[in-house]
Coordinates of C-alpha atoms and ligand atoms in Angstrom, one line a residue:
M19 CA 7.2 -34.4 9.9
H20 CA 10.6 -33.3 11.0
V21 CA 11.3 -30.6 13.6
L22 CA 14.2 -28.8 13.4
T23 CA 15.7 -26.2 15.6
D24 CA 19.0 -24.9 14.5
P25 CA 20.4 -23.6 11.0
E26 CA 22.7 -26.5 10.6
A27 CA 20.0 -29.0 11.1
V28 CA 17.7 -27.4 8.4
R29 CA 20.6 -26.9 6.2
R30 CA 21.4 -30.6 6.1
W31 CA 17.6 -31.5 5.9
T32 CA 17.4 -29.3 2.9
S33 CA 20.5 -30.4 1.2
G34 CA 19.2 -34.2 1.4
T35 CA 15.8 -33.1 -0.2
R36 CA 17.5 -31.3 -3.0
A37 CA 20.1 -34.2 -3.7
D38 CA 17.1 -36.5 -4.0
G39 CA 15.8 -34.0 -6.7
R40 CA 13.0 -32.6 -4.7
T41 CA 12.2 -28.8 -4.8
V42 CA 11.7 -26.9 -1.4
A43 CA 9.3 -24.0 -0.6
L44 CA 9.7 -22.2 2.5
V45 CA 6.9 -20.5 4.4
P46 CA 8.4 -18.0 7.1
T47 CA 6.0 -17.2 10.0
M48 CA 5.9 -16.1 13.6
G49 CA 3.3 -18.9 14.4
A50 CA -0.1 -18.7 15.9
L51 CA -1.0 -20.2 12.8
H52 CA -4.3 -19.2 11.0
A53 CA -6.0 -19.8 7.8
G54 CA -3.9 -16.8 6.1
H55 CA -0.7 -18.9 7.0
L56 CA -2.4 -22.1 5.8
A57 CA -3.1 -20.4 2.4
L58 CA 0.6 -19.5 2.3
V59 CA 1.4 -23.3 2.7
D60 CA -1.1 -24.3 0.0
A61 CA 0.7 -22.0 -2.4
A62 CA 4.1 -23.4 -1.6
R63 CA 2.5 -27.0 -1.8
E64 CA 1.3 -26.1 -5.3
R65 CA 4.7 -24.9 -6.3
C66 CA 7.3 -27.2 -4.7
D67 CA 7.6 -31.1 -3.8
T68 CA 8.4 -30.3 0.0
V69 CA 7.3 -27.4 2.1
V70 CA 9.3 -26.1 5.2
V71 CA 7.2 -23.8 7.6
S72 CA 9.5 -21.7 9.8
I73 CA 8.1 -20.6 13.3
F74 CA 10.1 -18.1 14.8
V75 CA 9.0 -15.0 16.9
N76 CA 11.9 -12.8 15.9
P77 CA 13.0 -10.3 18.5
L78 CA 15.0 -8.2 16.0
Q79 CA 12.1 -7.1 14.1
F80 CA 9.8 -5.7 17.4
D81 CA 10.0 -2.0 18.1
R82 CA 7.9 -2.6 21.2
R83 CA 9.0 -5.0 24.0
D84 CA 5.4 -5.3 25.3
D85 CA 4.2 -6.6 21.8
F86 CA 7.2 -9.2 21.6
D87 CA 6.3 -10.4 25.3
A88 CA 2.4 -10.8 24.6
Y89 CA 3.0 -12.2 21.2
P90 CA 1.0 -15.6 21.0
R91 CA 3.3 -18.8 20.9
P92 CA 1.2 -21.6 20.7
V93 CA 4.0 -24.0 19.6
D94 CA 2.4 -27.6 20.1
A95 CA -0.9 -26.5 18.3
D96 CA 1.2 -25.0 15.4
L97 CA 3.2 -28.0 14.8
G98 CA -0.1 -29.8 15.1
H99 CA -1.5 -27.8 12.2
C100 CA 1.7 -28.3 10.3
R101 CA 1.3 -32.1 10.6
E102 CA -2.2 -32.1 9.5
L103 CA -1.4 -29.9 6.6
G104 CA 1.4 -32.4 5.4
V105 CA 4.3 -30.0 5.8
D106 CA 7.5 -31.8 5.5
A107 CA 9.6 -29.8 8.0
A108 CA 9.2 -27.4 10.6
Y109 CA 11.9 -25.2 11.2
V110 CA 11.4 -23.9 14.8
P111 CA 14.8 -22.3 16.1
T112 CA 15.5 -20.7 19.3
A113 CA 16.4 -17.1 19.6
A114 CA 20.0 -18.5 20.8
A115 CA 20.3 -20.6 17.7
M116 CA 19.2 -17.5 15.4
Y117 CA 21.2 -14.9 17.4
P118 CA 24.2 -16.6 19.4
E119 CA 26.4 -14.4 21.5
G120 CA 28.7 -12.3 19.3
F121 CA 25.8 -11.8 16.6
D122 CA 26.6 -8.6 14.9
T123 CA 25.3 -8.3 11.4
R124 CA 22.2 -6.4 10.0
V125 CA 20.7 -6.5 6.4
E126 CA 19.5 -2.9 6.0
P127 CA 16.8 -2.3 3.4
G128 CA 16.4 1.1 1.6
A129 CA 14.1 3.5 0.5
L130 CA 11.3 1.0 0.2
A131 CA 11.4 0.6 3.9
T132 CA 11.6 4.2 5.2
G133 CA 7.8 5.2 5.0
L134 CA 4.7 3.4 6.7
E135 CA 5.5 0.6 8.6
G136 CA 9.2 1.6 8.8
A137 CA 8.5 5.2 10.0
H138 CA 6.2 4.2 12.4
R139 CA 8.2 1.1 13.7
P140 CA 11.7 2.0 13.9
G141 CA 14.0 -0.8 13.1
H142 CA 11.4 -3.3 12.2
F143 CA 12.4 -3.7 8.5
T144 CA 16.0 -4.4 9.4
G145 CA 14.9 -7.0 11.6
V146 CA 12.8 -8.4 8.9
T147 CA 15.4 -8.4 6.2
T148 CA 17.9 -9.9 8.5
V149 CA 15.9 -12.7 9.5
V150 CA 14.4 -13.6 6.2
T151 CA 18.0 -13.6 4.7
K152 CA 19.0 -15.8 7.5
L153 CA 16.1 -18.2 6.9
L154 CA 16.7 -18.1 3.0
A155 CA 20.5 -18.7 3.7
A156 CA 19.6 -21.8 6.0
V157 CA 17.1 -23.2 4.3
R158 CA 18.1 -22.3 0.6
P159 CA 14.6 -22.8 -0.8
D160 CA 13.5 -22.5 -4.4
V161 CA 10.4 -20.6 -3.4
A162 CA 9.4 -18.4 -0.3
V163 CA 5.9 -17.6 -0.1
F164 CA 4.9 -14.2 1.7
G165 CA 1.3 -12.8 2.4
E166 CA 0.1 -9.7 0.7
K167 CA -1.3 -8.5 4.3
D168 CA 2.1 -7.3 4.8
A169 CA 2.5 -5.5 1.5
Q170 CA 5.4 -3.5 2.3
Q171 CA 7.3 -6.4 3.9
L172 CA 6.6 -8.4 0.5
A173 CA 8.0 -5.7 -1.4
V174 CA 11.0 -5.1 0.6
V175 CA 11.7 -8.8 0.7
R176 CA 11.6 -8.8 -3.0
R177 CA 14.0 -6.0 -3.4
T178 CA 16.4 -7.6 -0.9
V179 CA 16.2 -10.9 -2.8
T180 CA 17.1 -9.2 -5.9
D181 CA 19.6 -6.9 -4.7
L182 CA 21.5 -9.7 -2.8
D183 CA 21.1 -12.0 -5.8
L184 CA 19.5 -14.7 -3.5
G185 CA 18.1 -16.7 -6.1
V186 CA 15.0 -17.8 -4.7
E187 CA 11.4 -16.9 -6.2
I188 CA 9.1 -14.9 -4.1
V189 CA 5.5 -15.6 -4.4
G190 CA 2.9 -13.3 -2.8
V191 CA -0.5 -14.8 -1.6
P192 CA -3.7 -12.6 -1.3
I193 CA -5.0 -11.5 2.2
V194 CA -7.3 -14.3 3.9
R195 CA -10.1 -12.4 5.8
E196 CA -12.7 -13.3 8.2
P197 CA -16.6 -13.4 7.1
D198 CA -17.0 -9.8 8.1
G199 CA -13.7 -8.7 6.3
L200 CA -11.1 -8.4 9.2
A201 CA -7.9 -9.6 7.8
L202 CA -6.8 -12.7 9.7
S203 CA -3.9 -11.8 12.1
S204 CA -2.2 -13.7 14.8
R205 CA -2.8 -10.5 16.8
N206 CA -6.7 -10.8 16.3
T207 CA -6.4 -13.4 19.3
R208 CA -5.6 -10.6 21.6
L209 CA -8.8 -8.1 20.6
D210 CA -11.6 -8.5 23.4
P211 CA -15.1 -8.9 22.0
S212 CA -15.7 -5.2 22.0
A213 CA -12.5 -4.3 20.1
R214 CA -13.0 -7.4 17.6
A215 CA -16.4 -5.7 16.8
A216 CA -14.8 -2.3 16.5
A217 CA -12.0 -3.6 14.3
V218 CA -14.5 -4.3 11.5
C219 CA -14.4 -0.5 10.6
L220 CA -10.9 -1.4 9.2
P221 CA -11.9 -3.4 6.1
R222 CA -15.1 -1.3 6.0
S223 CA -13.1 1.7 5.3
L224 CA -11.3 -0.2 2.3
V225 CA -14.5 -0.8 1.0
A226 CA -15.5 2.6 1.3
A227 CA -12.2 3.4 -0.8
G228 CA -13.0 0.9 -3.4
D229 CA -16.5 2.1 -3.8
L230 CA -15.5 5.7 -4.1
V231 CA -12.7 4.5 -7.0
R232 CA -15.4 2.6 -8.7
A233 CA -17.7 5.5 -8.9
G234 CA -14.9 7.5 -10.6
E235 CA -12.8 9.1 -7.9
R236 CA -9.2 9.5 -9.0
S237 CA -8.1 11.9 -6.0
A238 CA -5.7 10.0 -3.3
A239 CA -6.6 12.5 -1.1
A240 CA -10.4 12.3 -1.3
V241 CA -9.9 8.4 -0.9
E242 CA -7.7 8.9 2.2
R243 CA -10.5 11.3 3.6
A244 CA -13.0 8.5 3.3
V245 CA -10.9 5.9 4.7
R246 CA -10.3 8.2 7.6
A247 CA -14.0 9.0 8.2
V248 CA -15.2 5.6 8.3
I249 CA -12.2 4.7 11.0
D250 CA -12.7 8.1 13.1
S251 CA -16.4 7.2 13.2
E252 CA -15.3 4.3 15.6
R253 CA -14.4 5.7 18.8
A254 CA -12.3 2.7 20.0
V255 CA -10.0 2.7 17.1
R256 CA -7.1 5.1 16.7
L257 CA -5.7 5.4 13.1
E258 CA -2.0 5.5 12.9
Y259 CA -2.0 6.2 9.4
A260 CA -4.2 5.7 6.0
E261 CA -2.2 6.5 2.6
V262 CA -2.6 5.7 -1.1
V263 CA 0.6 4.4 -2.2
D264 CA 2.3 3.1 -5.5
R265 CA 2.7 -0.6 -4.8
R266 CA 6.0 -0.6 -6.5
T267 CA 7.7 2.0 -4.4
F268 CA 5.6 2.8 -1.4
E269 CA 5.8 6.4 -2.2
P270 CA 2.5 8.4 -1.6
V271 CA 0.7 9.2 -4.9
T272 CA -1.8 12.0 -5.7
E273 CA -3.6 10.4 -8.5
I274 CA -4.9 6.7 -8.5
D275 CA -3.8 4.4 -11.2
E276 CA -3.5 0.6 -11.4
H277 CA -0.6 0.6 -9.2
A278 CA -2.3 2.4 -6.3
L279 CA -2.8 0.6 -2.8
V280 CA -4.2 2.1 0.1
V281 CA -2.5 0.8 3.3
L282 CA -3.3 1.5 6.8
A283 CA -2.4 0.9 10.5
A284 CA -4.7 1.3 13.4
W285 CA -4.6 0.6 17.3
V286 CA -7.7 -1.3 18.4
G287 CA -8.0 -2.0 22.0
G288 CA -4.3 -1.8 22.6
V289 CA -3.7 -4.1 19.4
R290 CA -1.9 -2.6 16.4
L291 CA -3.4 -3.9 13.2
I292 CA -2.5 -3.3 9.6
D293 CA -4.5 -3.9 6.4
N294 CA -4.4 -2.9 2.6
C295 CA -6.3 -3.3 -0.8
S296 CA -5.9 -2.3 -4.2
L297 CA -7.8 0.4 -5.7
L298 CA -7.9 -0.2 -9.4
D299 CA -7.2 -4.1 -9.8
D300 CA -9.3 -6.9 -10.9
D301 CA -9.6 -8.5 -7.4
A302 CA -9.4 -5.4 -5.5
G303 CA -10.7 -4.9 -1.8
P304 CA -12.0 -6.9 1.0
G305 CA -15.4 -7.7 -0.9
V306 CA -17.6 -7.3 2.5
Ligands
AMP20 P1 3.4 -13.5 10.7 O1 3.3 -14.9 11.3 O2 2.2 -12.6 11.1 O3 4.7 -12.9 10.6 O4 3.1 -13.8 9.2 C1 3.6 -14.8 8.0 C2 3.4 -14.7 6.9 O5 2.0 -14.8 6.9 C3 3.4 -13.2 6.4 O6 4.1 -13.2 5.2 C4 2.1 -12.5 6.3 O7 2.1 -11.7 5.5 C5 1.3 -13.6 6.2 N1 0.1 -13.6 6.6 C6 -0.4 -13.1 7.8 N2 -1.7 -12.8 7.9 C7 -2.2 -13.1 6.5 C8 -3.5 -13.1 5.9 N3 -4.4 -12.7 6.7 N4 -3.6 -13.5 4.9 C9 -2.5 -13.7 4.0 N5 -1.3 -14.0 4.4 C10 -1.2 -13.7 5.8

């Protein structure tokens, strides 16, 4: 496996790969790889001849310094996982390589990025679109793979790629969960045992939402109340938001239809977690 640490090196490597007639898929991550990331690598492998995994804890997308500092960085273990998975190249740039002295450009997303995560984490999506644009510009993949766990991010990335004519196919991969339903996240490693136990109320609240809709409920307000009730019953968890939105616009909806997505963010033992599920979709819900 090639380990590449600056944009020029990764550009050279992918140019050579393409010149050999092989397609390239990129899986952007911030490392601390888990089974959710591995599902992205599988999806990448299914679609392209070669897979590049980028690992970069992007300072630009963190709204809080303590979260950036506490973010896990097990680089050697991550490279080991990539090797085991047969990843062709790991792109592991330093912050100095990504944002050298004088760096002064941002890719500013529009309306899709204003609510929910955008409202609660100022600057977050500008950091995401800027780093994703840089990664796509350096790697120039045929396909880039993202998780539906970060549903709003996926929508913002799709919009950016369309609006800026970046010419890469964006693939979304369903959320991978623990057996009890908790969505896998690099931040889960920061949950102590009691916080980990409490966190299961998040997928349970989504199951409650799904049950309600299956029983015929179509009021978004009623579904949001049900989600809140499950989470509020857990004292160790503080809900930041729970909303039913249209998955295409991330605008709140009042009536639930096939585009409805319930999205939430909550604090559990000092760790901020997000989750979501479709409400009237074939494979909706955490299924626990
Ligand atoms: P991160 O390293 O957390 O920035 O995530 C990198 C990519 O992995 C993003 O596209 C995430 O949406 C995706 N991802 C993270 N957790 C999961 C999960 N549990 N299931 C599916 N995709 C995930």
